[in-house]
mmCIF file of C-alpha atoms in Angstrom:
data_model
loop_
_atom_site.group_PDB
_atom_site.id
_atom_site.type_symbol
_atom_site.label_atom_id
_atom_site.label_comp_id
_atom_site.label_asym_id
_atom_site.label_seq_id
_atom_site.Cartn_x
_atom_site.Cartn_y
_atom_site.Cartn_z
ATOM 1 C CA GLU A 1 7.900 9.784 15.160
ATOM 2 C CA VAL A 2 6.406 9.518 11.599
ATOM 3 C CA GLN A 3 3.196 11.271 10.727
ATOM 4 C CA LEU A 4 1.372 11.359 7.511
ATOM 5 C CA LEU A 5 -1.669 13.494 7.416
ATOM 6 C CA ASP A 6 -3.863 12.968 4.588
ATOM 7 C CA SER A 7 -6.759 15.429 3.762
ATOM 8 C CA GLY A 8 -8.793 16.879 0.737
ATOM 9 C CA GLY A 9 -11.325 13.977 0.302
ATOM 10 C CA GLY A 10 -15.094 14.534 -0.174
ATOM 11 C CA LEU A 11 -18.024 14.218 -2.461
ATOM 12 C CA VAL A 12 -17.651 15.231 -5.984
ATOM 13 C CA GLN A 13 -19.721 14.770 -9.295
ATOM 14 C CA PRO A 14 -18.541 12.669 -11.990
ATOM 15 C CA GLY A 15 -16.233 14.674 -14.217
ATOM 16 C CA GLY A 16 -15.210 16.922 -11.340
ATOM 17 C CA SER A 17 -12.002 17.701 -9.772
ATOM 18 C CA LEU A 18 -10.291 17.346 -6.195
ATOM 19 C CA ARG A 19 -7.052 17.912 -4.573
ATOM 20 C CA LEU A 20 -5.853 15.549 -2.060
ATOM 21 C CA SER A 21 -2.975 16.726 0.318
ATOM 22 C CA CYS A 22 -0.398 14.803 2.597
ATOM 23 C CA ALA A 23 1.311 16.457 5.405
ATOM 24 C CA ALA A 24 4.477 14.864 6.614
ATOM 25 C CA SER A 25 6.418 15.070 9.927
ATOM 26 C CA GLY A 26 9.057 13.198 11.667
ATOM 27 C CA PHE A 27 11.436 12.400 9.013
ATOM 28 C CA THR A 28 13.501 14.328 6.146
ATOM 29 C CA PHE A 29 10.644 14.756 3.606
ATOM 30 C CA SER A 30 12.897 15.419 0.779
ATOM 31 C CA SER A 31 14.996 12.564 1.177
ATOM 32 C CA TYR A 32 11.755 10.198 0.501
ATOM 33 C CA ALA A 33 9.898 9.203 -2.391
ATOM 34 C CA MET A 34 6.180 9.502 -1.732
ATOM 35 C CA SER A 35 3.087 7.576 -3.136
ATOM 36 C CA TRP A 36 -0.832 7.366 -3.012
ATOM 37 C CA VAL A 37 -2.229 4.072 -3.045
ATOM 38 C CA ARG A 38 -6.138 3.457 -2.938
ATOM 39 C CA GLN A 39 -8.614 1.051 -1.779
ATOM 40 C CA ALA A 40 -12.046 1.084 -3.039
ATOM 41 C CA PRO A 41 -14.896 0.223 -0.763
ATOM 42 C CA GLY A 42 -14.582 -3.369 0.214
ATOM 43 C CA LYS A 43 -11.531 -3.873 -1.963
ATOM 44 C CA GLY A 44 -8.064 -4.341 -2.037
ATOM 45 C CA LEU A 45 -5.018 -1.922 -2.680
ATOM 46 C CA GLU A 46 -4.047 -0.506 -5.834
ATOM 47 C CA TRP A 47 -0.974 1.576 -6.248
ATOM 48 C CA VAL A 48 -1.926 5.074 -7.881
ATOM 49 C CA SER A 49 1.218 7.172 -8.362
ATOM 50 C CA ALA A 50 4.597 7.712 -6.913
ATOM 51 C CA ILE A 51 7.090 10.707 -6.883
ATOM 52 C CA HIS A 52 10.900 10.990 -6.345
ATOM 53 C CA GLY A 53 12.141 12.854 -3.283
ATOM 54 C CA SER A 54 13.341 15.665 -5.471
ATOM 55 C CA GLY A 55 10.177 15.643 -7.480
ATOM 56 C CA SER A 56 12.191 15.192 -10.624
ATOM 57 C CA SER A 57 10.484 11.650 -11.424
ATOM 58 C CA ILE A 58 7.001 10.814 -11.206
ATOM 59 C CA TYR A 59 5.147 7.293 -11.960
ATOM 60 C CA TYR A 60 1.370 6.942 -12.611
ATOM 61 C CA ALA A 61 -0.820 3.823 -12.982
ATOM 62 C CA ASP A 62 -2.541 3.383 -16.237
ATOM 63 C CA SER A 63 -5.970 4.031 -14.972
ATOM 64 C CA VAL A 64 -5.218 7.288 -13.539
ATOM 65 C CA LYS A 65 -2.773 8.713 -16.230
ATOM 66 C CA GLY A 66 -3.553 11.856 -17.915
ATOM 67 C CA ARG A 67 -6.387 12.706 -15.325
ATOM 68 C CA PHE A 68 -4.217 12.783 -12.282
ATOM 69 C CA THR A 69 -1.175 14.778 -11.312
ATOM 70 C CA LEU A 70 1.027 14.265 -8.566
ATOM 71 C CA SER A 71 3.407 16.876 -7.003
ATOM 72 C CA ARG A 72 5.156 17.759 -3.721
ATOM 73 C CA ASP A 73 6.321 20.876 -2.167
ATOM 74 C CA ASN A 74 9.644 19.945 -0.091
ATOM 75 C CA SER A 75 9.490 23.288 1.635
ATOM 76 C CA LYS A 76 6.323 22.828 3.479
ATOM 77 C CA ASN A 77 6.743 18.956 3.654
ATOM 78 C CA THR A 78 3.629 18.172 1.595
ATOM 79 C CA LEU A 79 2.382 15.985 -0.984
ATOM 80 C CA TYR A 80 -0.461 16.870 -3.459
ATOM 81 C CA LEU A 81 -2.754 14.811 -5.799
ATOM 82 C CA GLN A 82 -4.619 16.743 -8.024
ATOM 83 C CA MET A 83 -7.403 14.617 -9.500
ATOM 84 C CA ASN A 84 -9.403 15.743 -12.463
ATOM 85 C CA SER A 85 -11.869 14.260 -14.713
ATOM 86 C CA LEU A 86 -13.202 11.942 -11.793
ATOM 87 C CA ARG A 87 -15.310 8.647 -12.356
ATOM 88 C CA ALA A 88 -17.243 6.762 -10.408
ATOM 89 C CA GLU A 89 -14.659 4.036 -10.296
ATOM 90 C CA ASP A 90 -12.194 6.372 -8.695
ATOM 91 C CA THR A 91 -14.360 6.258 -5.535
ATOM 92 C CA ALA A 92 -11.782 4.962 -2.897
ATOM 93 C CA VAL A 93 -10.144 5.712 0.258
ATOM 94 C CA TYR A 94 -6.828 7.392 -0.616
ATOM 95 C CA TYR A 95 -3.802 6.544 1.461
ATOM 96 C CA CYS A 96 -0.588 8.735 0.972
ATOM 97 C CA ALA A 97 2.690 6.625 1.723
ATOM 98 C CA ASN A 98 6.496 6.884 2.314
ATOM 99 C CA VAL A 99 8.083 4.982 -0.293
ATOM 100 C CA GLN A 100 11.212 2.812 0.219
ATOM 101 C CA LEU A 101 13.692 2.327 -2.867
ATOM 102 C CA TRP A 102 13.612 4.413 -6.370
ATOM 103 C CA PRO A 103 12.077 3.236 -8.665
ATOM 104 C CA PRO A 104 9.160 3.164 -6.085
ATOM 105 C CA GLY A 105 9.641 -0.092 -3.941
ATOM 106 C CA TYR A 106 7.335 -0.932 -0.779
ATOM 107 C CA PHE A 107 5.407 1.374 1.246
ATOM 108 C CA ASP A 108 6.848 2.064 4.649
ATOM 109 C CA TYR A 109 4.621 4.336 6.608
ATOM 110 C CA TRP A 110 1.100 5.359 5.550
ATOM 111 C CA GLY A 111 -1.385 8.143 6.485
ATOM 112 C CA GLN A 112 -4.712 7.452 7.952
ATOM 113 C CA GLY A 113 -6.292 7.851 4.489
ATOM 114 C CA THR A 114 -9.009 10.416 3.085
ATOM 115 C CA THR A 115 -12.136 9.285 1.396
ATOM 116 C CA VAL A 116 -13.149 10.464 -2.234
ATOM 117 C CA THR A 117 -16.701 9.449 -3.411
ATOM 118 C CA VAL A 118 -17.553 10.273 -7.002
ATOM 119 C CA SER A 119 -21.369 10.396 -7.372
ATOM 120 C CA SER A 120 -23.876 12.541 -8.922
ATOM 121 C CA GLU B 1 1.022 -6.402 -15.490
ATOM 122 C CA ILE B 2 2.018 -9.084 -12.716
ATOM 123 C CA VAL B 3 -0.906 -10.611 -11.032
ATOM 124 C CA MET B 4 -0.492 -11.667 -7.607
ATOM 125 C CA THR B 5 -3.014 -14.424 -6.075
ATOM 126 C CA GLN B 6 -3.233 -14.751 -2.588
ATOM 127 C CA SER B 7 -4.686 -18.203 -0.954
ATOM 128 C CA PRO B 8 -6.750 -18.873 0.898
ATOM 129 C CA ALA B 9 -9.152 -15.791 0.657
ATOM 130 C CA THR B 10 -9.914 -16.684 4.311
ATOM 131 C CA LEU B 11 -8.083 -18.411 6.765
ATOM 132 C CA SER B 12 -9.895 -19.433 10.117
ATOM 133 C CA VAL B 13 -7.176 -20.090 13.019
ATOM 134 C CA SER B 14 -7.475 -20.523 16.681
ATOM 135 C CA PRO B 15 -5.484 -18.166 19.174
ATOM 136 C CA GLY B 16 -1.979 -19.629 19.639
ATOM 137 C CA GLU B 17 -2.026 -21.756 16.315
ATOM 138 C CA ARG B 18 0.014 -21.082 13.648
ATOM 139 C CA ALA B 19 -0.909 -19.491 10.231
ATOM 140 C CA THR B 20 0.417 -19.915 6.661
ATOM 141 C CA LEU B 21 -0.505 -17.533 3.968
ATOM 142 C CA SER B 22 0.477 -17.811 0.258
ATOM 143 C CA CYS B 23 1.233 -15.494 -2.203
ATOM 144 C CA ARG B 24 1.771 -16.323 -5.931
ATOM 145 C CA ALA B 25 3.244 -14.058 -8.743
ATOM 146 C CA SER B 26 2.093 -14.641 -12.482
ATOM 147 C CA GLN B 27 5.866 -14.266 -13.413
ATOM 148 C CA SER B 28 9.034 -14.139 -11.180
ATOM 149 C CA VAL B 29 9.286 -10.961 -9.011
ATOM 150 C CA SER B 30 12.754 -12.027 -7.411
ATOM 151 C CA SER B 31 12.854 -11.162 -3.900
ATOM 152 C CA ASP B 32 10.826 -7.767 -4.296
ATOM 153 C CA LEU B 33 7.895 -8.793 -2.282
ATOM 154 C CA ALA B 34 6.296 -6.996 0.748
ATOM 155 C CA TRP B 35 3.284 -8.021 3.137
ATOM 156 C CA TYR B 36 0.942 -5.755 4.804
ATOM 157 C CA GLN B 37 -1.454 -6.224 7.694
ATOM 158 C CA GLN B 38 -4.671 -4.115 7.577
ATOM 159 C CA LYS B 39 -7.167 -4.035 10.378
ATOM 160 C CA PRO B 40 -10.633 -2.849 9.556
ATOM 161 C CA GLY B 41 -10.743 1.096 9.388
ATOM 162 C CA GLN B 42 -7.190 1.371 9.663
ATOM 163 C CA ALA B 43 -4.320 1.751 7.277
ATOM 164 C CA PRO B 44 -2.160 -0.940 6.097
ATOM 165 C CA ARG B 45 1.042 -1.317 8.077
ATOM 166 C CA LEU B 46 4.306 -2.943 6.610
ATOM 167 C CA LEU B 47 5.272 -6.311 8.091
ATOM 168 C CA ILE B 48 7.781 -7.899 5.547
ATOM 169 C CA TYR B 49 10.030 -6.444 2.755
ATOM 170 C CA GLY B 50 12.433 -7.966 0.620
ATOM 171 C CA ALA B 51 10.422 -11.462 0.859
ATOM 172 C CA SER B 52 11.903 -11.920 4.429
ATOM 173 C CA THR B 53 13.018 -8.848 6.296
ATOM 174 C CA ARG B 54 10.976 -7.785 9.082
ATOM 175 C CA ALA B 55 10.003 -4.147 9.241
ATOM 176 C CA THR B 56 10.963 -2.115 12.351
ATOM 177 C CA GLY B 57 8.950 -3.214 15.375
ATOM 178 C CA ILE B 58 7.452 -6.243 13.826
ATOM 179 C CA PRO B 59 7.270 -9.252 16.013
ATOM 180 C CA ALA B 60 9.354 -12.193 15.413
ATOM 181 C CA ARG B 61 6.354 -14.542 15.203
ATOM 182 C CA PHE B 62 5.941 -12.733 11.701
ATOM 183 C CA SER B 63 8.052 -14.514 9.013
ATOM 184 C CA GLY B 64 8.292 -14.174 5.382
ATOM 185 C CA SER B 65 9.887 -16.858 2.730
ATOM 186 C CA GLY B 66 10.109 -17.332 -0.923
ATOM 187 C CA SER B 67 11.361 -16.098 -4.098
ATOM 188 C CA GLY B 68 10.602 -16.092 -7.762
ATOM 189 C CA THR B 69 7.053 -16.739 -7.867
ATOM 190 C CA GLU B 70 5.971 -18.360 -4.643
ATOM 191 C CA PHE B 71 5.888 -16.657 -1.317
ATOM 192 C CA THR B 72 4.753 -17.503 2.281
ATOM 193 C CA LEU B 73 3.867 -15.484 5.332
ATOM 194 C CA THR B 74 3.894 -17.371 8.575
ATOM 195 C CA ILE B 75 2.621 -16.243 11.821
ATOM 196 C CA SER B 76 4.184 -18.781 14.254
ATOM 197 C CA SER B 77 1.478 -18.277 17.100
ATOM 198 C CA LEU B 78 -1.615 -16.250 16.372
ATOM 199 C CA GLN B 79 -2.279 -13.381 19.133
ATOM 200 C CA SER B 80 -5.714 -11.783 19.307
ATOM 201 C CA GLU B 81 -4.038 -8.525 17.603
ATOM 202 C CA ASP B 82 -3.091 -10.621 14.583
ATOM 203 C CA PHE B 83 -6.651 -11.102 13.274
ATOM 204 C CA ALA B 84 -6.718 -8.749 10.135
ATOM 205 C CA VAL B 85 -6.518 -8.699 6.283
ATOM 206 C CA TYR B 86 -3.053 -9.353 4.789
ATOM 207 C CA TYR B 87 -1.729 -8.329 1.454
ATOM 208 C CA CYS B 88 1.306 -9.064 -0.449
ATOM 209 C CA GLN B 89 2.774 -6.800 -3.183
ATOM 210 C CA GLN B 90 5.420 -7.058 -5.775
ATOM 211 C CA TYR B 91 7.781 -3.912 -6.541
ATOM 212 C CA ASN B 92 9.612 -5.871 -9.381
ATOM 213 C CA ASN B 93 7.680 -4.860 -12.229
ATOM 214 C CA TRP B 94 5.161 -1.988 -13.408
ATOM 215 C CA PRO B 95 2.852 -1.454 -12.251
ATOM 216 C CA ARG B 96 3.217 -2.066 -8.532
ATOM 217 C CA THR B 97 0.572 -4.677 -7.823
ATOM 218 C CA PHE B 98 -1.315 -6.053 -4.923
ATOM 219 C CA GLY B 99 -2.892 -9.507 -4.135
ATOM 220 C CA GLN B 100 -6.435 -9.476 -3.185
ATOM 221 C CA GLY B 101 -5.857 -10.247 0.273
ATOM 222 C CA THR B 102 -6.333 -12.955 2.922
ATOM 223 C CA LYS B 103 -8.567 -12.479 5.909
ATOM 224 C CA VAL B 104 -7.339 -14.235 9.089
ATOM 225 C CA GLU B 105 -10.336 -14.630 11.069
ATOM 226 C CA ILE B 106 -10.716 -16.296 14.655
ATOM 227 C CA LYS B 107 -11.771 -20.005 14.520
#
């Protein structure tokens, strides 16, 4: 059974940093692209970033480019999202998701989400 | 950026009835279109990909159709567990974009 366990969210001040993690199990992690998708309170879904199974290729949404860094450790079956220079508009539930196809296509399995709140 | 527009915003349907949800792309996305279901407090769940292929474990009452710019998700006979918000997503162009969602509520 595929499981994705998101963690690392919390309350952070504007300009601060946070690192999200996503622990994967139930599939061959290194064979799949992974992604983060976020959802602001009461809003729809926004794709944030995606990384190839090998880690060799990464895509970012313009809204986070230069501030967020996506990485993965295939030996630990874990995906990371380093978020710097956080803004109020980054407040959202962040979901990691298993991605089908490359370049990134659709999102097959999702974590339960971790909440990031950026506020002073 | 491709804008995905879903209609209606809210659909009121009685259990057992048919529900038809629409998704329009601002330019062609071929058949690179997925549908997701999201219930309150839960993560989205993949229903359909490739515009018309059901994901693993998705009941046959869910069907998708369309190509280019016009897409439809049909739920043939609504069950109580189907009342949720539904999102479409294109994966043909950058960035990957979602529609704003259609809420299917009990009439």
